[in-house]
PDB file of C-alpha atoms and ligand atoms in Angstrom:
ATOM      1  CA  MET A 960     134.445 106.218  79.417  1.00 60.00           C
ATOM      2  CA  SER A 961     135.090 107.769  82.885  1.00 81.00           C
ATOM      3  CA  ASP A 962     137.973 108.799  85.226  1.00 89.00           C
ATOM      4  CA  PHE A 963     137.103 106.356  87.894  1.00 96.00           C
ATOM      5  CA  LYS A 964     137.367 102.710  88.179  1.00 97.00           C
ATOM      6  CA  LYS A 965     136.237 101.346  91.495  1.00 98.00           C
ATOM      7  CA  ILE A 966     133.009 102.046  92.543  1.00 98.00           C
ATOM      8  CA  LEU A 967     131.382 101.741  96.057  1.00 98.00           C
ATOM      9  CA  VAL A 968     127.644 101.473  96.187  1.00 98.00           C
ATOM     10  CA  ILE A 969     126.073 102.050  99.674  1.00 98.00           C
ATOM     11  CA  GLY A 970     122.687 100.998 100.249  1.00 97.00           C
ATOM     12  CA  SER A 971     122.803  98.368  97.428  1.00 97.00           C
ATOM     13  CA  ALA A 972     119.928  96.144  98.782  1.00 95.00           C
ATOM     14  CA  GLY A 973     117.201  98.589  98.139  1.00 95.00           C
ATOM     15  CA  GLN A 974     114.990  99.277  95.143  1.00 96.00           C
ATOM     16  CA  ILE A 975     117.471 101.312  93.040  1.00 97.00           C
ATOM     17  CA  GLY A 976     120.740  99.972  94.333  1.00 97.00           C
ATOM     18  CA  SER A 977     119.732  96.312  93.754  1.00 96.00           C
ATOM     19  CA  GLU A 978     119.374  97.142  89.860  1.00 97.00           C
ATOM     20  CA  LEU A 979     122.152  99.787  89.814  1.00 98.00           C
ATOM     21  CA  VAL A 980     124.904  97.178  90.934  1.00 98.00           C
ATOM     22  CA  PRO A 981     124.309  94.785  88.335  1.00 97.00           C
ATOM     23  CA  GLU A 982     124.018  97.541  85.667  1.00 98.00           C
ATOM     24  CA  LEU A 983     127.554  99.164  86.711  1.00 98.00           C
ATOM     25  CA  ARG A 984     128.872  95.758  86.963  1.00 98.00           C
ATOM     26  CA  LYS A 985     128.006  95.360  83.207  1.00 97.00           C
ATOM     27  CA  ILE A 986     130.129  98.517  82.340  1.00 97.00           C
ATOM     28  CA  TYR A 987     132.884  98.333  84.970  1.00 98.00           C
ATOM     29  CA  GLY A 988     133.324  94.570  85.588  1.00 97.00           C
ATOM     30  CA  ASN A 989     132.028  92.491  88.449  1.00 97.00           C
ATOM     31  CA  ASP A 990     134.996  93.094  90.829  1.00 97.00           C
ATOM     32  CA  ASN A 991     135.018  96.742  90.319  1.00 98.00           C
ATOM     33  CA  VAL A 992     131.647  97.265  91.885  1.00 98.00           C
ATOM     34  CA  ILE A 993     131.738  96.773  95.672  1.00 98.00           C
ATOM     35  CA  ALA A 994     128.010  96.461  97.074  1.00 98.00           C
ATOM     36  CA  THR A 995     127.281  97.282 100.618  1.00 98.00           C
ATOM     37  CA  ASP A 996     124.239  97.521 102.749  1.00 97.00           C
ATOM     38  CA  LEU A 997     122.951  96.928 106.491  1.00 95.00           C
ATOM     39  CA  ASN A 998     121.311  93.838 104.836  1.00 91.00           C
ATOM     40  CA  PRO A 999     123.131  90.631 105.631  1.00 89.00           C
ATOM     41  CA  THR A1000     121.055  88.533 103.083  1.00 87.00           C
ATOM     42  CA  PRO A1001     120.564  90.810 100.022  1.00 86.00           C
ATOM     43  CA  CYS A1002     119.274  89.257  96.740  1.00 86.00           C
ATOM     44  CA  ALA A1003     121.454  86.881  94.764  1.00 86.00           C
ATOM     45  CA  LYS A1004     121.679  89.311  92.020  1.00 86.00           C
ATOM     46  CA  ILE A1005     123.933  91.401  94.209  1.00 89.00           C
ATOM     47  CA  ILE A1006     125.748  88.991  96.272  1.00 88.00           C
ATOM     48  CA  ASP A1007     126.585  86.251  93.712  1.00 88.00           C
ATOM     49  CA  PHE A1008     128.326  88.162  91.056  1.00 92.00           C
ATOM     50  CA  GLY A1009     130.631  90.491  92.781  1.00 96.00           C
ATOM     51  CA  PRO A1010     132.085  91.838  96.076  1.00 97.00           C
ATOM     52  CA  TYR A1011     129.484  92.397  99.008  1.00 97.00           C
ATOM     53  CA  GLU A1012     130.336  93.913 102.357  1.00 97.00           C
ATOM     54  CA  ILE A1013     127.844  94.733 105.381  1.00 97.00           C
ATOM     55  CA  LEU A1014     128.316  98.322 105.910  1.00 98.00           C
ATOM     56  CA  ASP A1015     126.443 100.910 107.987  1.00 98.00           C
ATOM     57  CA  VAL A1016     126.834 104.388 106.445  1.00 98.00           C
ATOM     58  CA  LEU A1017     127.005 105.875 109.819  1.00 98.00           C
ATOM     59  CA  ASN A1018     130.208 104.015 110.662  1.00 98.00           C
ATOM     60  CA  ARG A1019     132.814 106.321 109.143  1.00 98.00           C
ATOM     61  CA  GLU A1020     135.552 104.109 110.282  1.00 98.00           C
ATOM     62  CA  ALA A1021     134.194 100.999 108.716  1.00 98.00           C
ATOM     63  CA  LEU A1022     133.490 103.109 105.303  1.00 98.00           C
ATOM     64  CA  THR A1023     137.111 104.328 105.237  1.00 98.00           C
ATOM     65  CA  THR A1024     138.258 100.717 105.887  1.00 98.00           C
ATOM     66  CA  ILE A1025     136.390  99.448 102.959  1.00 98.00           C
ATOM     67  CA  ILE A1026     137.717 102.388 100.589  1.00 98.00           C
ATOM     68  CA  LYS A1027     141.226 101.635 101.334  1.00 98.00           C
ATOM     69  CA  LYS A1028     140.626  97.774 101.092  1.00 98.00           C
ATOM     70  CA  TYR A1029     139.359  98.153  97.359  1.00 98.00           C
ATOM     71  CA  GLY A1030     141.042 101.302  96.386  1.00 98.00           C
ATOM     72  CA  ILE A1031     137.466 102.974  95.842  1.00 98.00           C
ATOM     73  CA  ASP A1032     137.603 106.273  93.733  1.00 98.00           C
ATOM     74  CA  CYS A1033     133.736 106.586  93.027  1.00 98.00           C
ATOM     75  CA  ILE A1034     130.977 106.488  95.615  1.00 98.00           C
ATOM     76  CA  VAL A1035     127.094 106.083  95.080  1.00 98.00           C
ATOM     77  CA  ASN A1036     125.165 106.697  98.263  1.00 98.00           C
ATOM     78  CA  MET A1037     121.859 105.111  98.085  1.00 98.00           C
ATOM     79  CA  ALA A1038     121.408 104.747 101.745  1.00 97.00           C
ATOM     80  CA  ALA A1039     118.401 106.800 102.987  1.00 97.00           C
ATOM     81  CA  LEU A1040     115.073 106.541 104.950  1.00 97.00           C
ATOM     82  CA  LEU A1041     112.211 107.779 102.420  1.00 97.00           C
ATOM     83  CA  SER A1042     109.152 110.276 103.098  1.00 96.00           C
ATOM     84  CA  ALA A1043     106.706 107.921 104.700  1.00 95.00           C
ATOM     85  CA  THR A1044     109.151 106.154 107.056  1.00 96.00           C
ATOM     86  CA  GLY A1045     110.716 109.592 107.703  1.00 97.00           C
ATOM     87  CA  GLU A1046     107.621 111.031 109.115  1.00 96.00           C
ATOM     88  CA  LYS A1047     107.135 107.994 111.275  1.00 96.00           C
ATOM     89  CA  ASN A1048     110.789 108.491 112.732  1.00 97.00           C
ATOM     90  CA  PRO A1049     111.985 111.873 111.928  1.00 98.00           C
ATOM     91  CA  MET A1050     115.138 111.711 114.037  1.00 98.00           C
ATOM     92  CA  LEU A1051     116.284 108.435 112.379  1.00 98.00           C
ATOM     93  CA  ALA A1052     115.777 109.893 109.060  1.00 98.00           C
ATOM     94  CA  TRP A1053     117.814 113.024 109.930  1.00 98.00           C
ATOM     95  CA  ASN A1054     120.509 110.671 111.184  1.00 98.00           C
ATOM     96  CA  VAL A1055     120.884 108.319 108.428  1.00 98.00           C
ATOM     97  CA  ASN A1056     120.097 111.007 105.626  1.00 98.00           C
ATOM     98  CA  MET A1057     122.495 113.681 107.023  1.00 98.00           C
ATOM     99  CA  ASN A1058     125.103 112.126 109.103  1.00 98.00           C
ATOM    100  CA  GLY A1059     125.494 109.268 106.362  1.00 98.00           C
ATOM    101  CA  LEU A1060     126.047 112.049 103.769  1.00 98.00           C
ATOM    102  CA  ILE A1061     128.449 113.954 105.610  1.00 98.00           C
ATOM    103  CA  ASN A1062     130.313 110.572 106.357  1.00 98.00           C
ATOM    104  CA  VAL A1063     130.438 109.978 102.592  1.00 98.00           C
ATOM    105  CA  LEU A1064     131.653 113.701 101.760  1.00 98.00           C
ATOM    106  CA  GLU A1065     134.319 113.547 104.508  1.00 98.00           C
ATOM    107  CA  VAL A1066     135.803 110.260 103.498  1.00 98.00           C
ATOM    108  CA  SER A1067     135.721 111.372  99.802  1.00 98.00           C
ATOM    109  CA  ARG A1068     137.601 114.410 100.720  1.00 98.00           C
ATOM    110  CA  GLU A1069     140.259 112.553 102.778  1.00 98.00           C
ATOM    111  CA  ASN A1070     140.687 109.637 100.291  1.00 98.00           C
ATOM    112  CA  GLY A1071     140.746 111.358  97.052  1.00 97.00           C
ATOM    113  CA  ILE A1072     137.464 109.999  95.625  1.00 98.00           C
ATOM    114  CA  LYS A1073     136.995 111.247  92.123  1.00 98.00           C
ATOM    115  CA  ARG A1074     133.340 111.155  91.923  1.00 98.00           C
ATOM    116  CA  ILE A1075     130.278 110.958  94.302  1.00 98.00           C
ATOM    117  CA  PHE A1076     126.523 110.321  93.304  1.00 98.00           C
ATOM    118  CA  ASN A1077     124.102 111.356  96.096  1.00 98.00           C
ATOM    119  CA  PRO A1078     120.476 111.443  94.921  1.00 98.00           C
ATOM    120  CA  SER A1079     117.919 114.087  95.984  1.00 98.00           C
ATOM    121  CA  SER A1080     114.264 113.841  95.295  1.00 98.00           C
ATOM    122  CA  ILE A1081     110.952 115.765  94.319  1.00 98.00           C
ATOM    123  CA  ALA A1082     110.605 115.616  98.153  1.00 98.00           C
ATOM    124  CA  ALA A1083     112.799 118.668  98.083  1.00 98.00           C
ATOM    125  CA  PHE A1084     110.032 120.842  97.044  1.00 98.00           C
ATOM    126  CA  GLY A1085     107.026 121.988  99.258  1.00 98.00           C
ATOM    127  CA  PRO A1086     103.655 123.534  98.983  1.00 97.00           C
ATOM    128  CA  GLU A1087     104.952 126.954  98.056  1.00 98.00           C
ATOM    129  CA  THR A1088     106.939 125.667  95.035  1.00 98.00           C
ATOM    130  CA  PRO A1089     104.904 125.857  91.521  1.00 98.00           C
ATOM    131  CA  ARG A1090     103.356 122.595  91.167  1.00 98.00           C
ATOM    132  CA  ASP A1091     103.175 122.310  87.295  1.00 98.00           C
ATOM    133  CA  ASN A1092     106.367 121.947  85.511  1.00 98.00           C
ATOM    134  CA  THR A1093     108.209 122.919  88.785  1.00 98.00           C
ATOM    135  CA  PRO A1094     111.362 124.940  87.706  1.00 98.00           C
ATOM    136  CA  GLN A1095     114.895 123.846  88.275  1.00 98.00           C
ATOM    137  CA  ASP A1096     115.763 126.606  90.570  1.00 98.00           C
ATOM    138  CA  THR A1097     112.701 127.325  92.549  1.00 98.00           C
ATOM    139  CA  ILE A1098     111.487 127.468  96.168  1.00 98.00           C
ATOM    140  CA  LEU A1099     112.658 124.666  98.289  1.00 98.00           C
ATOM    141  CA  LYS A1100     110.585 124.629 101.474  1.00 98.00           C
ATOM    142  CA  PRO A1101     109.634 120.941 102.159  1.00 98.00           C
ATOM    143  CA  LYS A1102     107.403 120.105 104.830  1.00 97.00           C
ATOM    144  CA  SER A1103     108.477 116.458 105.501  1.00 97.00           C
ATOM    145  CA  MET A1104     111.589 115.419 107.271  1.00 98.00           C
ATOM    146  CA  TYR A1105     112.913 113.506 104.154  1.00 98.00           C
ATOM    147  CA  GLY A1106     112.299 116.711 101.956  1.00 98.00           C
ATOM    148  CA  VAL A1107     114.260 118.800 104.747  1.00 98.00           C
ATOM    149  CA  THR A1108     117.145 116.281 104.536  1.00 98.00           C
ATOM    150  CA  LYS A1109     117.148 116.383 100.869  1.00 98.00           C
ATOM    151  CA  VAL A1110     117.483 120.212 100.520  1.00 98.00           C
ATOM    152  CA  ALA A1111     120.000 120.110 103.220  1.00 98.00           C
ATOM    153  CA  GLY A1112     121.760 117.331 101.308  1.00 98.00           C
ATOM    154  CA  GLU A1113     121.813 119.261  98.026  1.00 98.00           C
ATOM    155  CA  LEU A1114     123.224 122.325  99.933  1.00 98.00           C
ATOM    156  CA  LEU A1115     125.677 120.159 101.715  1.00 98.00           C
ATOM    157  CA  ALA A1116     126.879 118.374  98.451  1.00 98.00           C
ATOM    158  CA  ASP A1117     127.208 121.800  96.684  1.00 98.00           C
ATOM    159  CA  TYR A1118     129.291 123.148  99.566  1.00 98.00           C
ATOM    160  CA  TYR A1119     131.652 120.330  99.146  1.00 98.00           C
ATOM    161  CA  VAL A1120     131.846 121.043  95.404  1.00 98.00           C
ATOM    162  CA  MET A1121     132.487 124.694  95.896  1.00 97.00           C
ATOM    163  CA  LYS A1122     134.885 124.621  99.127  1.00 98.00           C
ATOM    164  CA  TYR A1123     136.891 121.336  98.253  1.00 98.00           C
ATOM    165  CA  GLY A1124     136.372 120.825  94.516  1.00 97.00           C
ATOM    166  CA  LEU A1125     134.752 117.460  95.133  1.00 98.00           C
ATOM    167  CA  ASP A1126     132.707 116.013  92.147  1.00 98.00           C
ATOM    168  CA  VAL A1127     129.273 115.288  93.635  1.00 98.00           C
ATOM    169  CA  ARG A1128     126.358 114.904  91.655  1.00 98.00           C
ATOM    170  CA  GLY A1129     122.861 113.981  91.969  1.00 98.00           C
ATOM    171  CA  VAL A1130     119.364 114.224  90.489  1.00 98.00           C
ATOM    172  CA  ARG A1131     115.963 114.867  92.050  1.00 98.00           C
ATOM    173  CA  TYR A1132     114.306 111.290  91.686  1.00 98.00           C
ATOM    174  CA  PRO A1133     110.513 111.224  91.071  1.00 98.00           C
ATOM    175  CA  GLY A1134     108.626 108.112  92.210  1.00 98.00           C
ATOM    176  CA  ILE A1135     110.583 104.939  90.872  1.00 98.00           C
ATOM    177  CA  ILE A1136     108.576 101.940  89.465  1.00 98.00           C
ATOM    178  CA  SER A1137     110.077  98.631  89.292  1.00 98.00           C
ATOM    179  CA  HIS A1138     109.534  94.808  89.692  1.00 97.00           C
ATOM    180  CA  GLU A1139     113.009  93.588  91.115  1.00 95.00           C
ATOM    181  CA  THR A1140     112.978  94.925  94.566  1.00 93.00           C
ATOM    182  CA  LEU A1141     110.141  96.622  96.400  1.00 93.00           C
ATOM    183  CA  PRO A1142     110.568 100.104  97.507  1.00 90.00           C
ATOM    184  CA  GLY A1143     110.355 100.850 101.165  1.00 88.00           C
ATOM    185  CA  GLY A1144     108.673 103.582 102.912  1.00 93.00           C
ATOM    186  CA  GLY A1145     107.802 106.005 100.194  1.00 95.00           C
ATOM    187  CA  THR A1146     104.668 108.023  99.384  1.00 96.00           C
ATOM    188  CA  THR A1147     104.876 107.080  95.801  1.00 97.00           C
ATOM    189  CA  ASP A1148     105.156 103.451  96.523  1.00 97.00           C
ATOM    190  CA  TYR A1149     101.513 102.901  95.913  1.00 98.00           C
ATOM    191  CA  ALA A1150     102.423 103.012  92.174  1.00 98.00           C
ATOM    192  CA  VAL A1151     104.608  99.850  92.507  1.00 98.00           C
ATOM    193  CA  ALA A1152     102.237  97.979  95.008  1.00 98.00           C
ATOM    194  CA  ILE A1153      99.203  98.456  92.615  1.00 98.00           C
ATOM    195  CA  PHE A1154     100.920  96.226  90.018  1.00 98.00           C
ATOM    196  CA  TYR A1155     101.875  93.416  92.465  1.00 98.00           C
ATOM    197  CA  ASP A1156      98.128  93.402  93.524  1.00 98.00           C
ATOM    198  CA  ALA A1157      96.770  93.780  90.082  1.00 98.00           C
ATOM    199  CA  VAL A1158      98.655  90.767  88.856  1.00 98.00           C
ATOM    200  CA  LYS A1159      98.134  88.748  92.123  1.00 97.00           C
ATOM    201  CA  THR A1160      94.433  89.449  93.022  1.00 97.00           C
ATOM    202  CA  GLY A1161      93.207  91.971  90.275  1.00 98.00           C
ATOM    203  CA  LYS A1162      92.390  94.776  92.779  1.00 98.00           C
ATOM    204  CA  TYR A1163      94.146  97.382  94.854  1.00 98.00           C
ATOM    205  CA  THR A1164      93.269  99.627  97.896  1.00 98.00           C
ATOM    206  CA  CYS A1165      95.052 102.968  97.094  1.00 98.00           C
ATOM    207  CA  PHE A1166      96.257 105.203 100.103  1.00 98.00           C
ATOM    208  CA  LEU A1167      96.247 108.365  97.871  1.00 98.00           C
ATOM    209  CA  LYS A1168      93.217 110.198  96.399  1.00 98.00           C
ATOM    210  CA  GLU A1169      92.270 108.912  92.691  1.00 98.00           C
ATOM    211  CA  ASP A1170      93.348 112.558  91.395  1.00 98.00           C
ATOM    212  CA  THR A1171      96.770 112.878  93.011  1.00 98.00           C
ATOM    213  CA  MET A1172      99.172 113.654  90.275  1.00 98.00           C
ATOM    214  CA  LEU A1173     102.984 112.848  90.889  1.00 98.00           C
ATOM    215  CA  PRO A1174     105.983 112.732  88.738  1.00 98.00           C
ATOM    216  CA  MET A1175     107.145 109.106  88.329  1.00 98.00           C
ATOM    217  CA  MET A1176     109.761 107.119  86.420  1.00 98.00           C
ATOM    218  CA  TYR A1177     110.330 103.659  85.220  1.00 98.00           C
ATOM    219  CA  MET A1178     113.544 101.930  86.622  1.00 98.00           C
ATOM    220  CA  PRO A1179     115.523 101.634  83.414  1.00 98.00           C
ATOM    221  CA  ASP A1180     115.026 105.484  82.877  1.00 98.00           C
ATOM    222  CA  CYS A1181     116.232 105.886  86.654  1.00 98.00           C
ATOM    223  CA  LEU A1182     119.371 103.868  86.079  1.00 98.00           C
ATOM    224  CA  LYS A1183     120.053 105.619  82.744  1.00 98.00           C
ATOM    225  CA  ALA A1184     119.593 108.977  84.469  1.00 98.00           C
ATOM    226  CA  THR A1185     122.015 107.953  87.334  1.00 98.00           C
ATOM    227  CA  ILE A1186     124.598 106.570  84.906  1.00 98.00           C
ATOM    228  CA  ASP A1187     124.604 109.247  82.317  1.00 98.00           C
ATOM    229  CA  LEU A1188     124.925 111.851  84.993  1.00 98.00           C
ATOM    230  CA  MET A1189     127.855 109.990  86.733  1.00 98.00           C
ATOM    231  CA  HIS A1190     129.361 109.978  83.180  1.00 98.00           C
ATOM    232  CA  ALA A1191     128.650 113.425  82.124  1.00 97.00           C
ATOM    233  CA  ASP A1192     131.549 115.723  81.183  1.00 96.00           C
ATOM    234  CA  LYS A1193     132.120 117.844  84.262  1.00 96.00           C
ATOM    235  CA  SER A1194     132.812 120.967  82.119  1.00 95.00           C
ATOM    236  CA  THR A1195     129.254 120.932  80.832  1.00 96.00           C
ATOM    237  CA  LEU A1196     127.678 120.952  84.143  1.00 97.00           C
ATOM    238  CA  LYS A1197     126.295 124.264  85.845  1.00 98.00           C
ATOM    239  CA  HIS A1198     124.309 122.276  88.406  1.00 98.00           C
ATOM    240  CA  HIS A1199     125.651 119.500  90.586  1.00 98.00           C
ATOM    241  CA  SER A1200     123.552 117.881  93.094  1.00 98.00           C
ATOM    242  CA  ASP A1201     119.997 118.858  92.303  1.00 98.00           C
ATOM    243  CA  PHE A1202     119.029 117.995  88.698  1.00 98.00           C
ATOM    244  CA  ASN A1203     115.327 117.832  88.047  1.00 98.00           C
ATOM    245  CA  VAL A1204     114.583 114.931  85.753  1.00 98.00           C
ATOM    246  CA  ALA A1205     111.208 113.881  84.680  1.00 98.00           C
ATOM    247  CA  ALA A1206     109.798 110.989  82.619  1.00 98.00           C
ATOM    248  CA  MET A1207     105.993 110.942  83.018  1.00 98.00           C
ATOM    249  CA  SER A1208     103.294 112.154  85.604  1.00 98.00           C
ATOM    250  CA  PHE A1209      99.998 110.327  86.522  1.00 98.00           C
ATOM    251  CA  THR A1210      97.211 109.844  89.033  1.00 98.00           C
ATOM    252  CA  PRO A1211      96.154 106.595  90.479  1.00 98.00           C
ATOM    253  CA  LYS A1212      93.037 106.985  88.442  1.00 98.00           C
ATOM    254  CA  THR A1213      95.220 107.269  84.978  1.00 98.00           C
ATOM    255  CA  LEU A1214      97.470 104.488  86.251  1.00 98.00           C
ATOM    256  CA  THR A1215      94.261 102.244  86.835  1.00 98.00           C
ATOM    257  CA  GLU A1216      93.096 102.945  83.323  1.00 98.00           C
ATOM    258  CA  SER A1217      96.492 101.956  81.786  1.00 98.00           C
ATOM    259  CA  ILE A1218      96.519  98.765  83.822  1.00 98.00           C
ATOM    260  CA  GLN A1219      93.178  98.051  82.649  1.00 98.00           C
ATOM    261  CA  LYS A1220      94.242  97.866  79.242  1.00 97.00           C
ATOM    262  CA  TYR A1221      96.463  94.777  80.021  1.00 97.00           C
ATOM    263  CA  ILE A1222      94.183  93.396  82.922  1.00 97.00           C
ATOM    264  CA  PRO A1223      90.638  94.451  81.920  1.00 96.00           C
ATOM    265  CA  GLY A1224      89.128  93.238  85.243  1.00 96.00           C
ATOM    266  CA  PHE A1225      91.398  95.337  87.454  1.00 98.00           C
ATOM    267  CA  SER A1226      89.561  97.521  90.141  1.00 98.00           C
ATOM    268  CA  ILE A1227      90.856 100.052  92.673  1.00 98.00           C
ATOM    269  CA  ASP A1228      89.363 101.476  95.898  1.00 98.00           C
ATOM    270  CA  TYR A1229      90.628 104.038  98.244  1.00 98.00           C
ATOM    271  CA  ASN A1230      91.460 104.184 101.803  1.00 98.00           C
ATOM    272  CA  ILE A1231      93.417 107.452 102.194  1.00 98.00           C
ATOM    273  CA  ASP A1232      96.050 107.842 104.984  1.00 97.00           C
ATOM    274  CA  TYR A1233      98.666 110.299 106.405  1.00 95.00           C
ATOM    275  CA  ARG A1234     100.797 110.080 103.024  1.00 96.00           C
ATOM    276  CA  GLN A1235      98.145 112.051 101.266  1.00 98.00           C
ATOM    277  CA  ALA A1236      99.417 115.222 102.978  1.00 96.00           C
ATOM    278  CA  ILE A1237     103.034 114.402 101.740  1.00 96.00           C
ATOM    279  CA  ALA A1238     101.900 113.922  98.071  1.00 97.00           C
ATOM    280  CA  ASP A1239      99.721 117.168  98.348  1.00 97.00           C
ATOM    281  CA  SER A1240     103.090 119.178  99.021  1.00 97.00           C
ATOM    282  CA  TRP A1241     104.886 117.749  95.938  1.00 98.00           C
ATOM    283  CA  PRO A1242     104.904 118.825  92.294  1.00 98.00           C
ATOM    284  CA  ARG A1243     102.663 117.370  89.811  1.00 98.00           C
ATOM    285  CA  SER A1244     105.147 117.768  86.993  1.00 98.00           C
ATOM    286  CA  ILE A1245     108.598 118.559  86.583  1.00 98.00           C
ATOM    287  CA  ASP A1246     110.611 120.851  84.194  1.00 98.00           C
ATOM    288  CA  ASP A1247     113.750 118.854  83.364  1.00 98.00           C
ATOM    289  CA  SER A1248     115.392 121.275  80.593  1.00 98.00           C
ATOM    290  CA  SER A1249     118.563 121.917  82.439  1.00 98.00           C
ATOM    291  CA  ALA A1250     119.235 118.180  82.761  1.00 98.00           C
ATOM    292  CA  ARG A1251     118.504 117.699  78.949  1.00 98.00           C
ATOM    293  CA  ALA A1252     120.862 120.809  78.233  1.00 98.00           C
ATOM    294  CA  GLU A1253     123.609 120.073  80.735  1.00 98.00           C
ATOM    295  CA  TRP A1254     124.123 116.376  80.048  1.00 98.00           C
ATOM    296  CA  GLY A1255     121.559 115.164  77.370  1.00 98.00           C
ATOM    297  CA  TRP A1256     119.179 113.578  79.751  1.00 98.00           C
ATOM    298  CA  LYS A1257     116.041 111.841  77.870  1.00 97.00           C
ATOM    299  CA  PRO A1258     113.638 109.307  79.107  1.00 98.00           C
ATOM    300  CA  SER A1259     112.544 106.242  77.180  1.00 98.00           C
ATOM    301  CA  TYR A1260     109.604 104.835  78.989  1.00 98.00           C
ATOM    302  CA  ASP A1261     105.991 106.615  79.070  1.00 96.00           C
ATOM    303  CA  LEU A1262     103.070 105.379  81.141  1.00 98.00           C
ATOM    304  CA  ASP A1263     101.598 102.412  78.806  1.00 96.00           C
ATOM    305  CA  ALA A1264     105.106 101.185  77.837  1.00 97.00           C
ATOM    306  CA  MET A1265     105.925 100.911  81.561  1.00 98.00           C
ATOM    307  CA  THR A1266     102.748  99.372  82.280  1.00 98.00           C
ATOM    308  CA  GLN A1267     102.968  96.657  79.628  1.00 98.00           C
ATOM    309  CA  ASP A1268     106.640  95.876  80.922  1.00 98.00           C
ATOM    310  CA  MET A1269     105.782  95.824  84.472  1.00 98.00           C
ATOM    311  CA  ILE A1270     102.804  93.419  83.923  1.00 98.00           C
ATOM    312  CA  GLU A1271     104.706  91.174  81.658  1.00 98.00           C
ATOM    313  CA  ALA A1272     107.471  90.816  84.281  1.00 98.00           C
ATOM    314  CA  LEU A1273     105.398  90.283  87.424  1.00 98.00           C
ATOM    315  CA  LYS A1274     102.998  87.965  85.515  1.00 97.00           C
ATOM    316  CA  LEU A1275     106.226  85.947  84.817  1.00 97.00           C
ATOM    317  CA  LYS A1276     107.131  86.155  88.518  1.00 97.00           C
ATOM    318  CA  HIS A1277     103.695  85.085  89.708  1.00 96.00           C
ATOM    319  CA  SER A1278     103.711  82.055  87.477  1.00 96.00           C
ATOM    320  CA  LYS A1279     106.966  80.920  88.937  1.00 96.00           C
ATOM    321  CA  GLY A1280     105.608  81.359  92.644  1.00 95.00           C
ATOM    322  CA  LEU A1281     108.049  84.213  93.239  1.00 94.00           C
ATOM    323  CA  ILE A1282     105.430  86.675  94.153  1.00 93.00           C
TER     324      ILE A1282
HETATM  325  N1  LIG B1752     109.888 107.927  96.286  1.00 92.24           N
HETATM  326  C1  LIG B1752     110.279 108.841  97.335  1.00 92.24           C
HETATM  327  C2  LIG B1752     109.234 108.854  98.224  1.00 92.24           C
HETATM  328  O1  LIG B1752     108.012 108.560  98.044  1.00 92.24           O
HETATM  329  C3  LIG B1752     110.470 110.136  96.666  1.00 92.24           C
HETATM  330  O2  LIG B1752     111.649 110.437  96.476  1.00 92.24           O
HETATM  331  O3  LIG B1752     109.430 109.115  99.496  1.00 92.24           O
END
């Protein structure tokens, strides 16, 4: 299936990492996926079924030690500050997102790592980018520090592909919706919080305006995009670290209407904050034809299918007192 066997996941306790690790362990075996994070107490799903190490991506020496200890030949770097947290602490966002990435690229070059996955984001786009059906190759002039680090990260990763022949790959994730681990510090996080509040209290106060349309994706499709690109045949790839991927686009209003199909009494009100300006600089919908053509990307979930699944999962968690 692939030319790598031992995968290191950095930032594995976060929203995506905590679900990607179990998925990769199903394919590669528990002992062949080494989960790492700053967090000393990640969820049981990560820590109980395979190797776990505490690792700060900024510590290049510790990163090298773990690579040698386990014979790592593939690295997935999920350690990053997202858009909203990045605006509160731009220096920290720059440090973690850029110095973390260059550490990953440098140790990969030095240790013969065969494949690196480093995600980008719709935050790479900015207000000058066409906002509807945003093209693959277009204007990248983001206005958030997170976006600046994502564009610089795409360029840096592609530099390592060109200069050193490293096999670095990445997609521009849209907002990711999931029910396992909460996202932290993103502008699209409302689309997760709304489900928790809908199930727990039947109402939600949204920090984005009702007509703010953003590209979004349900976690199973996010995992599929990640793993499919990791496994793609290199010879078919024309792009590397910057693939547009799309699944659905919606506004707080259309998401509310979808939730009301399953929770009829659900209500929403609005208290707009600084994240509106970030959202207003991002695309409304994404053209992912390059991902479809180069490695066969195709999403499975639309808005109503995702809503139904989210509500079922969260109702179950609520009934068990887990949320
Ligand atoms: N979900 C991210 C954010 O809102 C976008 O990549 O920051």
